[in-house]
């Protein structure tokens, strides 16, 4: 599946190819996006076909976090893990939609540092899961910003897509 993500020409190609195929192995949640600006959250569960969650019309953002976003895949009973994921997701959604922040590189990097573990949502004494990496995709300018580790401590690298 991940090879297809890297070689497909469009999100529609990925969805058309995989919508009836089951995947096997460790589940994952990722974003598929293309040069046209189209994007989908892709939910992968072993033994099932991928679930594609389109970005709502009029929204210029999509968040990929550590929990499945549809009722197709009920969450495992891992309360602490889900509280962590929901707190971070809620902060991102609030700052991108309800009380929008500027869509600048600096503002988005600051927001990602806020929601990283530990951070504004989950303080150090409550952290069991630490942020391993952070990504920000700018499809309009075909850029990927990548921090290898906590974004307040690891510098973002800019890659051309």
Coordinates of N, CA, C and O in Angstrom, one line a residue:
X1 N 0.8 -1.2 0.0 CA 0.0 0.0 0.0 C 0.9 1.3 0.0 O 0.6 2.2 -0.7
X2 N 1.9 1.3 0.8 CA 2.7 2.5 0.9 C 3.5 2.7 -0.3 O 3.8 3.9 -0.7
X3 N 3.9 1.7 -1.0 CA 4.6 1.9 -2.3 C 3.6 2.6 -3.3 O 4.0 3.5 -4.0
X4 N 2.3 2.2 -3.3 CA 1.4 2.8 -4.2 C 1.2 4.3 -3.8 O 1.1 5.1 -4.7
X5 N 1.2 4.6 -2.5 CA 1.1 6.0 -2.1 C 2.2 6.9 -2.7 O 2.0 8.0 -3.1
X6 N 3.4 6.3 -2.8 CA 4.5 7.1 -3.3 C 4.6 7.1 -4.8 O 5.2 8.0 -5.4
X7 N 3.9 6.2 -5.5 CA 4.0 6.2 -7.0 C 2.7 6.5 -7.7 O 2.8 6.7 -8.9
X8 N 1.6 6.6 -7.0 CA 0.3 6.9 -7.7 C 0.4 8.4 -8.2 O 1.0 9.2 -7.6
X9 N -0.4 8.7 -9.2 CA -0.5 10.0 -9.8 C -1.5 10.9 -9.1 O -1.5 12.1 -9.1
X10 N -2.5 10.2 -8.4 CA -3.6 11.0 -7.8 C -4.2 10.2 -6.6 O -4.1 9.0 -6.6
X11 N -4.9 10.9 -5.8 CA -5.6 10.3 -4.7 C -6.7 9.4 -5.2 O -6.9 8.3 -4.7
X12 N -7.3 9.8 -6.3 CA -8.4 9.0 -6.9 C -7.8 7.6 -7.4 O -8.5 6.6 -7.3
X13 N -6.6 7.7 -7.9 CA -5.9 6.4 -8.4 C -5.7 5.4 -7.2 O -6.0 4.3 -7.3
X14 N -5.3 6.0 -6.1 CA -5.1 5.2 -4.9 C -6.4 4.6 -4.4 O -6.5 3.4 -4.2
X15 N -7.4 5.4 -4.3 CA -8.7 4.9 -3.9 C -9.3 3.9 -4.8 O -9.8 2.9 -4.4
X16 N -9.2 4.2 -6.1 CA -9.8 3.2 -7.1 C -9.1 1.9 -7.1 O -9.7 0.8 -7.1
X17 N -7.7 1.9 -6.9 CA -7.0 0.7 -6.8 C -7.2 -0.1 -5.6 O -7.3 -1.4 -5.6
X18 N -7.4 0.5 -4.4 CA -7.4 -0.2 -3.2 C -8.8 -0.3 -2.5 O -8.9 -1.0 -1.5
X19 N -9.8 0.3 -3.1 CA -11.1 0.3 -2.3 C -11.7 -1.1 -2.1 O -12.5 -1.3 -1.2
X20 N -11.3 -2.1 -2.9 CA -11.9 -3.4 -2.8 C -10.8 -4.4 -2.3 O -11.1 -5.6 -2.3
X21 N -9.6 -4.0 -2.0 CA -8.5 -4.9 -1.6 C -8.3 -4.8 -0.1 O -8.3 -3.8 0.5
X22 N -8.2 -6.0 0.5 CA -7.9 -6.1 2.0 C -6.4 -5.9 2.1 O -5.6 -6.3 1.3
X23 N -6.0 -5.3 3.2 CA -4.6 -5.1 3.6 C -4.3 -6.0 4.8 O -5.2 -6.4 5.5
X24 N -3.1 -6.5 4.9 CA -2.7 -7.3 6.0 C -1.5 -6.8 6.7 O -0.6 -6.3 6.0
X25 N -1.4 -6.9 8.0 CA -0.2 -6.3 8.7 C -0.7 -5.3 9.7 O -1.9 -5.2 10.0
X26 N 0.2 -4.6 10.2 CA -0.1 -3.5 11.3 C -1.0 -2.4 10.7 O -0.7 -2.0 9.6
X27 N -2.0 -2.1 11.4 CA -2.8 -1.0 10.9 C -2.1 0.4 11.0 O -1.0 0.5 11.6
X28 N -2.7 1.3 10.3 CA -2.0 2.7 10.2 C -3.1 3.7 9.8 O -4.2 3.3 9.3
X29 N -2.8 4.9 10.1 CA -3.6 6.0 9.7 C -2.7 7.0 9.0 O -1.7 7.4 9.6
X30 N -3.0 7.4 7.8 CA -2.1 8.3 7.0 C -2.9 9.2 6.2 O -4.1 9.1 6.0
X31 N -2.3 10.2 5.6 CA -2.9 11.1 4.7 C -2.4 10.8 3.3 O -1.2 10.7 3.1
X32 N -3.3 10.7 2.3 CA -2.9 10.6 0.9 C -3.3 11.9 0.3 O -4.4 12.4 0.5
X33 N -2.4 12.6 -0.4 CA -2.6 13.9 -1.1 C -1.9 13.9 -2.4 O -1.0 13.2 -2.7
X34 N -2.4 14.8 -3.3 CA -1.8 14.9 -4.6 C -1.6 16.4 -5.0 O -2.0 17.3 -4.2
X35 N -1.0 16.6 -6.1 CA -0.6 17.9 -6.6 C -1.9 18.8 -6.8 O -1.8 20.0 -6.8
X36 N -3.0 18.2 -7.0 CA -4.2 19.0 -7.3 C -4.8 19.6 -6.0 O -5.6 20.5 -6.0
X37 N -4.3 19.1 -4.8 CA -4.8 19.6 -3.5 C -5.8 18.6 -2.9 O -6.3 18.8 -1.8
X38 N -6.1 17.6 -3.7 CA -7.0 16.6 -3.2 C -6.4 15.8 -2.0 O -5.2 15.5 -2.1
X39 N -7.1 15.4 -1.0 CA -6.5 14.6 0.1 C -7.6 13.8 0.7 O -8.8 14.1 0.7
X40 N -7.1 12.7 1.4 CA -8.0 11.8 2.1 C -7.2 11.3 3.3 O -6.0 11.0 3.2
X41 N -7.9 11.1 4.4 CA -7.3 10.3 5.5 C -7.5 8.9 5.1 O -8.6 8.5 4.7
X42 N -6.5 8.1 5.2 CA -6.6 6.6 4.8 C -6.4 5.8 6.1 O -5.4 6.0 6.8
X43 N -7.5 5.1 6.4 CA -7.5 4.2 7.6 C -7.2 2.8 7.2 O -8.0 2.2 6.4
X44 N -6.1 2.2 7.7 CA -5.8 0.9 7.4 C -5.9 -0.1 8.6 O -5.4 0.2 9.6
X45 N -6.7 -1.1 8.4 CA -7.0 -2.1 9.4 C -6.7 -3.5 8.8 O -7.3 -3.8 7.7
X46 N -5.9 -4.3 9.4 CA -5.6 -5.6 8.9 C -6.8 -6.4 8.6 O -7.7 -6.5 9.5
X47 N -6.9 -7.0 7.4 CA -8.0 -7.9 7.1 C -9.2 -7.1 6.4 O -10.2 -7.7 6.1
X48 N -9.0 -5.8 6.3 CA -10.1 -5.0 5.7 C -9.6 -4.1 4.6 O -8.4 -3.8 4.5
X49 N -10.5 -3.7 3.7 CA -10.1 -2.7 2.7 C -9.9 -1.4 3.4 O -10.5 -1.0 4.4
X50 N -9.0 -0.6 2.8 CA -8.8 0.8 3.4 C -10.0 1.6 3.4 O -10.9 1.5 2.5
X51 N -10.2 2.4 4.4 CA -11.3 3.4 4.5 C -10.7 4.8 4.1 O -9.7 5.2 4.7
X52 N -11.4 5.5 3.2 CA -10.9 6.8 2.7 C -11.9 7.8 3.2 O -13.0 7.8 2.9
X53 N -11.3 8.8 4.0 CA -12.1 9.9 4.6 C -11.8 11.2 3.8 O -10.7 11.7 4.0
X54 N -12.7 11.6 3.0 CA -12.4 12.9 2.2 C -12.4 14.1 3.1 O -13.0 14.1 4.2
X55 N -11.7 15.1 2.6 CA -11.6 16.4 3.3 C -13.0 17.1 3.0 O -13.4 17.1 1.9
X56 N -13.7 17.6 4.0 CA -14.9 18.3 3.8 C -14.8 19.5 2.9 O -13.7 20.2 2.9
X57 N -15.8 19.7 2.1 CA -15.8 20.8 1.1 C -15.6 22.1 1.9 O -16.1 22.3 3.0
X58 N -14.7 23.0 1.3 CA -14.5 24.3 1.9 C -13.4 24.3 3.0 O -13.1 25.4 3.5
X59 N -12.9 23.2 3.4 CA -11.9 23.1 4.4 C -10.5 23.0 3.7 O -10.3 22.2 2.8
X60 N -9.6 23.8 4.2 CA -8.2 23.8 3.6 C -7.3 23.0 4.4 O -6.1 23.1 4.2
X61 N -7.7 22.2 5.3 CA -6.9 21.4 6.2 C -7.5 20.0 6.4 O -8.7 19.8 6.3
X62 N -6.6 19.1 6.8 CA -7.0 17.8 7.2 C -6.0 17.3 8.2 O -4.8 17.4 8.0
X63 N -6.5 16.7 9.3 CA -5.6 16.2 10.4 C -5.6 14.7 10.4 O -6.6 14.0 10.4
X64 N -4.4 14.2 10.5 CA -4.2 12.8 10.7 C -3.5 12.6 12.1 O -2.5 13.1 12.4
X65 N -4.2 11.9 12.9 CA -3.7 11.6 14.3 C -3.7 10.1 14.5 O -3.8 9.3 13.6
X66 N -3.6 9.8 15.8 CA -3.4 8.4 16.2 C -4.6 7.7 16.6 O -4.6 6.8 17.4
X67 N -5.8 8.0 15.9 CA -7.0 7.2 16.2 C -7.8 7.3 14.9 O -7.7 8.2 14.1
X68 N -8.6 6.2 14.7 CA -9.5 6.1 13.5 C -10.6 7.2 13.7 O -11.2 7.3 14.7
X69 N -11.0 7.8 12.6 CA -11.9 8.9 12.6 C -13.3 8.6 12.2 O -14.2 9.4 12.1
X70 N -13.6 7.3 11.9 CA -14.9 6.9 11.5 C -15.4 5.8 12.5 O -14.6 5.1 13.1
X71 N -16.7 5.7 12.5 CA -17.3 4.6 13.4 C -17.1 3.2 12.8 O -17.4 2.2 13.5
X72 N -16.5 3.1 11.6 CA -16.2 1.8 11.1 C -15.3 1.0 12.0 O -15.3 -0.2 12.0
X73 N -14.4 1.7 12.7 CA -13.4 1.1 13.5 C -13.5 1.6 14.9 O -12.8 2.6 15.2
X74 N -14.2 1.0 15.7 CA -14.4 1.5 17.1 C -13.0 1.5 17.8 O -12.2 0.6 17.6
X75 N -12.8 2.4 18.7 CA -11.5 2.5 19.4 C -11.3 1.3 20.3 O -12.2 0.9 21.0
X76 N -10.1 0.9 20.4 CA -9.7 -0.1 21.5 C -9.9 0.5 22.8 O -9.8 1.8 22.9
X77 N -10.1 -0.2 23.8 CA -10.3 0.3 25.2 C -8.9 0.7 25.8 O -8.4 0.0 26.7
X78 N -8.3 1.8 25.3 CA -7.1 2.3 25.8 C -7.3 3.8 26.2 O -6.9 4.7 25.4
X79 N -8.0 4.0 27.3 CA -8.5 5.3 27.6 C -7.4 6.4 27.6 O -7.6 7.4 27.1
X80 N -6.2 6.1 28.3 CA -5.2 7.1 28.3 C -4.7 7.4 27.0 O -4.5 8.6 26.6
X81 N -4.5 6.5 26.1 CA -4.0 6.7 24.7 C -5.0 7.5 24.0 O -4.6 8.5 23.3
X82 N -6.3 7.2 24.1 CA -7.3 8.0 23.4 C -7.5 9.4 23.9 O -7.7 10.3 23.1
X83 N -7.4 9.6 25.2 CA -7.5 10.9 25.8 C -6.4 11.8 25.2 O -6.6 13.0 24.8
X84 N -5.2 11.3 25.1 CA -4.1 11.9 24.5 C -4.4 12.3 23.1 O -4.2 13.5 22.7
X85 N -4.8 11.4 22.2 CA -5.1 11.6 20.8 C -6.2 12.6 20.6 O -6.1 13.5 19.8
X86 N -7.3 12.5 21.4 CA -8.4 13.4 21.3 C -8.1 14.8 21.7 O -8.5 15.8 21.1
X87 N -7.3 14.9 22.8 CA -6.9 16.3 23.2 C -6.1 17.0 22.1 O -6.3 18.2 21.8
X88 N -5.2 16.3 21.6 CA -4.3 16.9 20.5 C -5.1 17.2 19.3 O -5.0 18.3 18.7
X89 N -6.0 16.3 18.8 CA -6.8 16.5 17.7 C -7.7 17.7 17.9 O -7.9 18.5 17.0
X90 N -8.4 17.8 19.1 CA -9.3 18.9 19.4 C -8.6 20.2 19.3 O -9.2 21.2 18.8
X91 N -7.4 20.3 19.8 CA -6.6 21.5 19.8 C -6.3 21.9 18.3 O -6.5 23.1 17.9
X92 N -5.9 21.0 17.5 CA -5.6 21.2 16.1 C -6.9 21.7 15.4 O -6.8 22.7 14.7
X93 N -8.0 21.0 15.5 CA -9.2 21.4 14.9 C -9.7 22.7 15.3 O -10.1 23.6 14.5
X94 N -9.6 23.0 16.6 CA -10.0 24.3 17.1 C -9.2 25.5 16.4 O -9.7 26.5 16.0
X95 N -7.9 25.3 16.4 CA -7.0 26.3 15.9 C -7.0 26.5 14.3 O -6.6 27.5 13.8
X96 N -7.5 25.4 13.7 CA -7.6 25.5 12.2 C -8.9 25.8 11.7 O -9.1 26.3 10.6
X97 N -10.0 25.7 12.5 CA -11.3 25.9 12.1 C -12.1 26.9 12.9 O -12.6 27.9 12.4
X98 N -12.3 26.6 14.2 CA -13.2 27.4 15.0 C -12.6 28.8 15.3 O -13.3 29.8 15.2
X99 N -11.3 28.8 15.6 CA -10.6 30.1 15.9 C -9.3 30.1 15.0 O -8.2 29.9 15.5
X100 N -9.5 30.3 13.7 CA -8.4 30.0 12.8 C -7.1 30.8 13.1 O -7.2 32.0 13.3
X101 N -6.0 30.1 13.0 CA -4.7 30.8 13.1 C -4.3 31.1 11.7 O -4.8 30.6 10.7
X102 N -3.3 32.0 11.5 CA -2.8 32.3 10.2 C -2.1 31.0 9.6 O -1.6 30.2 10.3
X103 N -2.3 30.9 8.3 CA -1.7 29.7 7.6 C -0.3 30.0 7.2 O 0.1 30.0 6.0
X104 N 0.5 30.4 8.2 CA 2.0 30.6 7.9 C 2.8 29.4 8.4 O 2.3 28.7 9.3
X105 N 3.9 29.3 7.9 CA 4.8 28.2 8.3 C 5.1 28.3 9.8 O 5.0 27.3 10.6
X106 N 5.4 29.5 10.3 CA 5.7 29.7 11.7 C 4.5 29.4 12.6 O 4.6 28.7 13.6
X107 N 3.3 29.8 12.2 CA 2.1 29.6 13.0 C 1.8 28.1 13.1 O 1.5 27.5 14.2
X108 N 2.0 27.4 12.0 CA 1.7 25.9 12.0 C 2.7 25.2 12.7 O 2.4 24.2 13.5
X109 N 4.0 25.6 12.7 CA 5.0 24.9 13.4 C 4.8 25.1 14.9 O 5.0 24.2 15.7
X110 N 4.4 26.3 15.3 CA 4.1 26.6 16.7 C 2.9 25.7 17.2 O 3.0 25.1 18.3
X111 N 1.9 25.6 16.4 CA 0.7 24.8 16.7 C 1.1 23.3 16.9 O 0.7 22.7 17.9
X112 N 2.0 22.8 16.0 CA 2.4 21.4 16.1 C 3.3 21.2 17.4 O 3.2 20.2 18.0
X113 N 4.0 22.2 17.8 CA 4.8 22.1 19.0 C 3.8 22.1 20.2 O 4.1 21.4 21.2
X114 N 2.8 22.9 20.2 CA 1.8 22.9 21.2 C 1.1 21.5 21.4 O 0.8 21.1 22.6
X115 N 0.9 20.8 20.4 CA 0.2 19.5 20.5 C 1.1 18.3 20.6 O 0.6 17.2 20.7
X116 N 2.4 18.5 20.5 CA 3.3 17.4 20.6 C 3.4 16.9 22.1 O 2.9 17.6 23.0
X117 N 3.9 15.7 22.3 CA 4.0 15.2 23.6 C 5.4 15.2 24.1 O 6.3 14.7 23.4
X118 N 5.7 15.8 25.3 CA 4.8 16.6 26.1 C 4.5 18.0 25.5 O 5.3 18.4 24.7
X119 N 3.5 18.6 25.9 CA 3.2 19.9 25.4 C 2.0 20.5 26.1 O 1.6 20.1 27.2
X120 N 1.3 21.5 25.4 CA 0.2 22.2 26.0 C -0.9 21.3 26.3 O -1.6 21.5 27.4
X121 N -1.2 20.3 25.5 CA -2.4 19.4 25.7 C -2.1 18.3 26.8 O -2.9 17.9 27.6
X122 N -0.9 17.8 26.7 CA -0.5 16.7 27.7 C 0.8 17.1 28.3 O 1.9 17.1 27.6
X123 N 0.8 17.4 29.6 CA 2.0 17.9 30.3 C 3.0 16.7 30.5 O 2.6 15.6 30.5
X124 N 4.2 17.1 30.8 CA 5.3 16.1 30.9 C 5.0 15.0 31.9 O 5.3 13.8 31.6
X125 N 4.5 15.3 33.0 CA 4.2 14.2 34.0 C 3.2 13.2 33.6 O 3.1 12.1 34.1
X126 N 2.3 13.6 32.6 CA 1.2 12.7 32.2 C 1.6 12.0 30.9 O 0.8 11.2 30.3
X127 N 2.8 12.2 30.3 CA 3.1 11.6 29.0 C 3.6 10.2 29.1 O 4.5 9.9 29.8
X128 N 3.0 9.3 28.4 CA 3.4 8.0 28.2 C 3.9 7.7 26.8 O 4.7 6.9 26.5
X129 N 3.4 8.6 25.9 CA 3.8 8.5 24.5 C 4.4 9.8 24.1 O 3.8 10.8 24.2
X130 N 5.6 9.8 23.6 CA 6.3 11.0 23.2 C 6.3 11.1 21.6 O 6.3 10.1 20.9
X131 N 6.2 12.4 21.2 CA 6.1 12.6 19.8 C 7.4 12.1 19.1 O 8.5 12.5 19.5
X132 N 7.3 11.3 18.1 CA 8.4 10.7 17.4 C 8.8 11.6 16.2 O 9.9 11.7 15.8
X133 N 7.8 12.1 15.5 CA 8.0 13.0 14.3 C 6.8 13.8 14.1 O 5.7 13.5 14.6
X134 N 7.0 14.9 13.4 CA 5.9 15.8 13.1 C 6.0 16.2 11.6 O 7.1 16.5 11.1
X135 N 4.8 16.2 10.9 CA 4.8 16.6 9.5 C 3.8 17.7 9.2 O 2.7 17.6 9.8
X136 N 4.1 18.6 8.4 CA 3.1 19.6 7.9 C 3.3 19.5 6.3 O 4.4 19.8 5.8
X137 N 2.2 19.3 5.6 CA 2.2 19.3 4.2 C 1.6 20.6 3.7 O 0.5 21.0 4.1
X138 N 2.2 21.2 2.8 CA 1.7 22.4 2.1 C 1.5 22.0 0.6 O 2.5 22.1 -0.2
X139 N 0.3 21.6 0.3 CA 0.1 21.1 -1.1 C 0.1 22.2 -2.1 O 0.6 22.0 -3.2
X140 N -0.3 23.4 -1.7 CA -0.3 24.5 -2.7 C 1.1 24.8 -3.2 O 1.3 25.1 -4.3
X141 N 2.1 24.8 -2.3 CA 3.5 25.1 -2.6 C 4.3 23.8 -2.8 O 5.5 23.9 -2.9
X142 N 3.7 22.7 -2.7 CA 4.4 21.4 -2.8 C 5.6 21.2 -1.9 O 6.7 20.9 -2.3
X143 N 5.3 21.5 -0.6 CA 6.4 21.4 0.4 C 5.9 20.4 1.5 O 4.8 20.3 1.8
X144 N 6.9 19.8 2.1 CA 6.8 19.0 3.3 C 7.7 19.5 4.4 O 8.9 19.7 4.1
X145 N 7.2 19.8 5.5 CA 8.0 20.2 6.7 C 8.0 19.0 7.6 O 7.0 18.5 8.0
X146 N 9.2 18.6 8.0 CA 9.4 17.4 8.8 C 10.3 17.7 10.0 O 11.4 18.2 9.8
X147 N 9.8 17.4 11.2 CA 10.6 17.5 12.4 C 10.8 16.1 12.9 O 9.9 15.3 13.1
X148 N 12.1 15.7 13.0 CA 12.4 14.3 13.5 C 12.5 14.4 15.0 O 13.5 14.6 15.6
X149 N 11.3 14.2 15.7 CA 11.2 14.3 17.1 C 10.2 15.4 17.5 O 9.4 15.9 16.7
X150 N 10.3 15.9 18.7 CA 9.4 16.9 19.2 C 9.7 18.2 18.5 O 10.9 18.6 18.4
X151 N 8.7 18.8 17.9 CA 9.0 20.0 17.0 C 9.5 21.3 17.8 O 10.0 22.2 17.1
X152 N 9.4 21.3 19.1 CA 10.0 22.4 19.8 C 11.5 22.1 20.1 O 12.2 23.1 20.4
X153 N 11.9 20.9 19.8 CA 13.3 20.6 20.1 C 14.1 20.2 18.8 O 15.3 20.4 18.7
X154 N 13.4 19.6 17.8 CA 14.0 19.2 16.5 C 13.7 20.2 15.5 O 12.5 20.6 15.3
X155 N 14.6 20.7 14.7 CA 14.3 21.7 13.7 C 13.5 21.0 12.5 O 13.7 19.9 12.3
X156 N 12.6 21.8 11.9 CA 11.9 21.3 10.8 C 12.8 21.4 9.5 O 13.5 22.4 9.3
X157 N 12.8 20.3 8.8 CA 13.4 20.3 7.5 C 12.4 20.5 6.4 O 11.3 20.0 6.5
X158 N 12.7 21.3 5.4 CA 11.8 21.5 4.3 C 12.2 20.7 3.1 O 13.3 20.7 2.6
X159 N 11.2 19.9 2.6 CA 11.5 19.0 1.4 C 10.5 19.4 0.3 O 9.3 19.8 0.6
X160 N 11.0 19.4 -0.9 CA 10.1 19.7 -2.1 C 9.4 18.4 -2.5 O 10.0 17.3 -2.5
X161 N 8.1 18.5 -2.8 CA 7.3 17.4 -3.2 C 7.2 17.3 -4.7 O 7.3 18.3 -5.4

